[in-house]
mmCIF file with all atom_site columns, C-alpha atoms in Angstrom:
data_model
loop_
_atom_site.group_PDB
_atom_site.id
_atom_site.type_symbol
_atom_site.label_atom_id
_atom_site.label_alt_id
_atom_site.label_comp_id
_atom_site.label_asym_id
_atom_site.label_entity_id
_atom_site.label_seq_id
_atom_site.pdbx_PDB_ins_code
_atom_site.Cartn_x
_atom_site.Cartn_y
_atom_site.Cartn_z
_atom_site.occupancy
_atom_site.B_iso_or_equiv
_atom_site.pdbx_formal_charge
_atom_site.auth_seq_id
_atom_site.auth_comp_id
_atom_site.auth_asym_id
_atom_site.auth_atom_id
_atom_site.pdbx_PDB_model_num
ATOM 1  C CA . UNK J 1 1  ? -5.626 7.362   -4.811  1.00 0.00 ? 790 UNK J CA 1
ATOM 2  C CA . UNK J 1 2  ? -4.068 7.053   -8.258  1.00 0.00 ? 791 UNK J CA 1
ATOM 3  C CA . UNK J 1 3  ? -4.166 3.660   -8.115  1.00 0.00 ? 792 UNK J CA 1
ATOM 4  C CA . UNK J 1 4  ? -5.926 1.168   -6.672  1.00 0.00 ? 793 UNK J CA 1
ATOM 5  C CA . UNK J 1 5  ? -3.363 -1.130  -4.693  1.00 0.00 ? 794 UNK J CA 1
ATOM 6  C CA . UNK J 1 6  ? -4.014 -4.914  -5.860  1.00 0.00 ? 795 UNK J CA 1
ATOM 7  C CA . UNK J 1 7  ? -2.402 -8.133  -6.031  1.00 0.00 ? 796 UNK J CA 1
ATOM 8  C CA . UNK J 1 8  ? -1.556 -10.316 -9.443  1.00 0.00 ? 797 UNK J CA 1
ATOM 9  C CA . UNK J 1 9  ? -5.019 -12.053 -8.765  1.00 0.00 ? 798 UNK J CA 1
ATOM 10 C CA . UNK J 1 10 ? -7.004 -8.768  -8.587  1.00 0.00 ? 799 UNK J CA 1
ATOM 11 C CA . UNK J 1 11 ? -7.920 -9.061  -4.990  1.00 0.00 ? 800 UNK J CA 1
ATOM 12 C CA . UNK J 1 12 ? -7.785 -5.546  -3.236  1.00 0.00 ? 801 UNK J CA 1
ATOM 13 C CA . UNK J 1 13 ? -4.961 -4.913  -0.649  1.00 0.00 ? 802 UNK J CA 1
ATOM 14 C CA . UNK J 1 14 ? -6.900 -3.064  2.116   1.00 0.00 ? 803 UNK J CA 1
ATOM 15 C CA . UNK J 1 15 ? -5.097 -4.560  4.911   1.00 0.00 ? 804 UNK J CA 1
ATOM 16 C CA . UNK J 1 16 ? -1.658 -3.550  4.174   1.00 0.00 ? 805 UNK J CA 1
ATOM 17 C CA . UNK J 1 17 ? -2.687 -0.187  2.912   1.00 0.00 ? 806 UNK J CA 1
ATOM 18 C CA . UNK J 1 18 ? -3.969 0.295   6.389   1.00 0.00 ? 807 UNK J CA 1
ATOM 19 C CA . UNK J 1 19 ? -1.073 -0.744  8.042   1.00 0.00 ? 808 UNK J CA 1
ATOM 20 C CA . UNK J 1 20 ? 1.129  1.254   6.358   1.00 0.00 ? 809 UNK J CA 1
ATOM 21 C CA . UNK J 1 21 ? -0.845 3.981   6.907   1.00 0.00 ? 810 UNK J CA 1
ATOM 22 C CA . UNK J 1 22 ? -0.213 3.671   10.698  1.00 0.00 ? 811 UNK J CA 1
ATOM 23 C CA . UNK J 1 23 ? 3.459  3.194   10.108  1.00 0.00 ? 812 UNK J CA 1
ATOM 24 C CA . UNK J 1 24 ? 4.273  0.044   9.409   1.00 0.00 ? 813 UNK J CA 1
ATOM 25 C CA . UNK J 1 25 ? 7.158  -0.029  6.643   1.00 0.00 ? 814 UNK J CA 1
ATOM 26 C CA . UNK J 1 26 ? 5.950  -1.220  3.128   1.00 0.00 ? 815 UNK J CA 1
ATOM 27 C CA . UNK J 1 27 ? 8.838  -3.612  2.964   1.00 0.00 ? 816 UNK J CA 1
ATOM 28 C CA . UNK J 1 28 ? 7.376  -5.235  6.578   1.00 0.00 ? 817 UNK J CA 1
ATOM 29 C CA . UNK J 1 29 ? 3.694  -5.748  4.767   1.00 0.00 ? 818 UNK J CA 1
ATOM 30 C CA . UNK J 1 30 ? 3.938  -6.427  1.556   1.00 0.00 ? 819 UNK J CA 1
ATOM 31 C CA . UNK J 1 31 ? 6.616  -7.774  -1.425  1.00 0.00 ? 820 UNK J CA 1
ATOM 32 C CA . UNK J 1 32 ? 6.202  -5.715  -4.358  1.00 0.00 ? 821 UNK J CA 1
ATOM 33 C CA . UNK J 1 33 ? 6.675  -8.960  -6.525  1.00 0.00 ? 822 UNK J CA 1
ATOM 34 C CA . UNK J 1 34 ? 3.387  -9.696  -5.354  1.00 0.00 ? 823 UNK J CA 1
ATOM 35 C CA . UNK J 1 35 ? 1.400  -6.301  -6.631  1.00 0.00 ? 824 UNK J CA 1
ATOM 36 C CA . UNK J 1 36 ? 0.065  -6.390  -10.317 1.00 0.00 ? 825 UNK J CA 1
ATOM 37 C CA . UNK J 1 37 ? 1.040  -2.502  -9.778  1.00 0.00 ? 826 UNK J CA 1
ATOM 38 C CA . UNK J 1 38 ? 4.661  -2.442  -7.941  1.00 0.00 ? 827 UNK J CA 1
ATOM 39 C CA . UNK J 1 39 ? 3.949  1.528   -7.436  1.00 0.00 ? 828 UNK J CA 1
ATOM 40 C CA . UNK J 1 40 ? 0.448  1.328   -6.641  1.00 0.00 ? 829 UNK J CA 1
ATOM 41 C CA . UNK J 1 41 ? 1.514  1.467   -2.582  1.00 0.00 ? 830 UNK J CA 1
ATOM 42 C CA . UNK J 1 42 ? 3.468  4.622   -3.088  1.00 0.00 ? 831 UNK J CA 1
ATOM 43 C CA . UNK J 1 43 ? 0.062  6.949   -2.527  1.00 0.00 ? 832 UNK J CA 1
ATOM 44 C CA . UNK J 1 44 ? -0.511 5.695   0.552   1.00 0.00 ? 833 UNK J CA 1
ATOM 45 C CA . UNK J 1 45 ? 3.378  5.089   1.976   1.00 0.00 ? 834 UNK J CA 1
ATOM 46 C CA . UNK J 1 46 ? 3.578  8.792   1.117   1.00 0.00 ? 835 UNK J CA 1
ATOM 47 C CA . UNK J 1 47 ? 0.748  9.944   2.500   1.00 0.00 ? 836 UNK J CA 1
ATOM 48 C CA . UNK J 1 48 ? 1.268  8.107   5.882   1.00 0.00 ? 837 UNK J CA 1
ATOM 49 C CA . UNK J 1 49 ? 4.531  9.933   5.912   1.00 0.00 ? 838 UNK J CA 1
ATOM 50 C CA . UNK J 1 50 ? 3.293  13.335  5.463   1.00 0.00 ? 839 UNK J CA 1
ATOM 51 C CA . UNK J 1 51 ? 0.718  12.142  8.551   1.00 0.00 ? 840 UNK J CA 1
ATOM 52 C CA . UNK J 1 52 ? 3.598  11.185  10.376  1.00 0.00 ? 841 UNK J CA 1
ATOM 53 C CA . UNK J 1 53 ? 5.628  14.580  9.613   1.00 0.00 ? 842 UNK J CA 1
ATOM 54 C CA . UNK J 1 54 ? 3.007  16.358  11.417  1.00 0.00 ? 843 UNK J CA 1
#
């Protein structure tokens, strides 16, 4: 992962990252207002598509 995924208080954001990676829609787990990186999710919400394309 490029990035890390965190929110604005530094706390890591394993629980949505593993949602999304078993589909659930970034939009339906996490605001990206809340993320001190707004891409930092877009690792993982591509790579749970490219698991999902196979």
């Amino acid at each position: 992962m490029p990035l890390i995924p965190r929110n604005r208080t530094g706390k890591k954001l394993e629980i949505p990252a593993k949602k999304i990676l078993r589909g659930a829609a970034l939009s339906e787990v996490v605001s990206r207002d809340t993320l001190a990186e707004p891409t930092s999710l877009d690792a993982i919400t591509a790579l749970a598509a490219q698991r999902t394309a196979h």
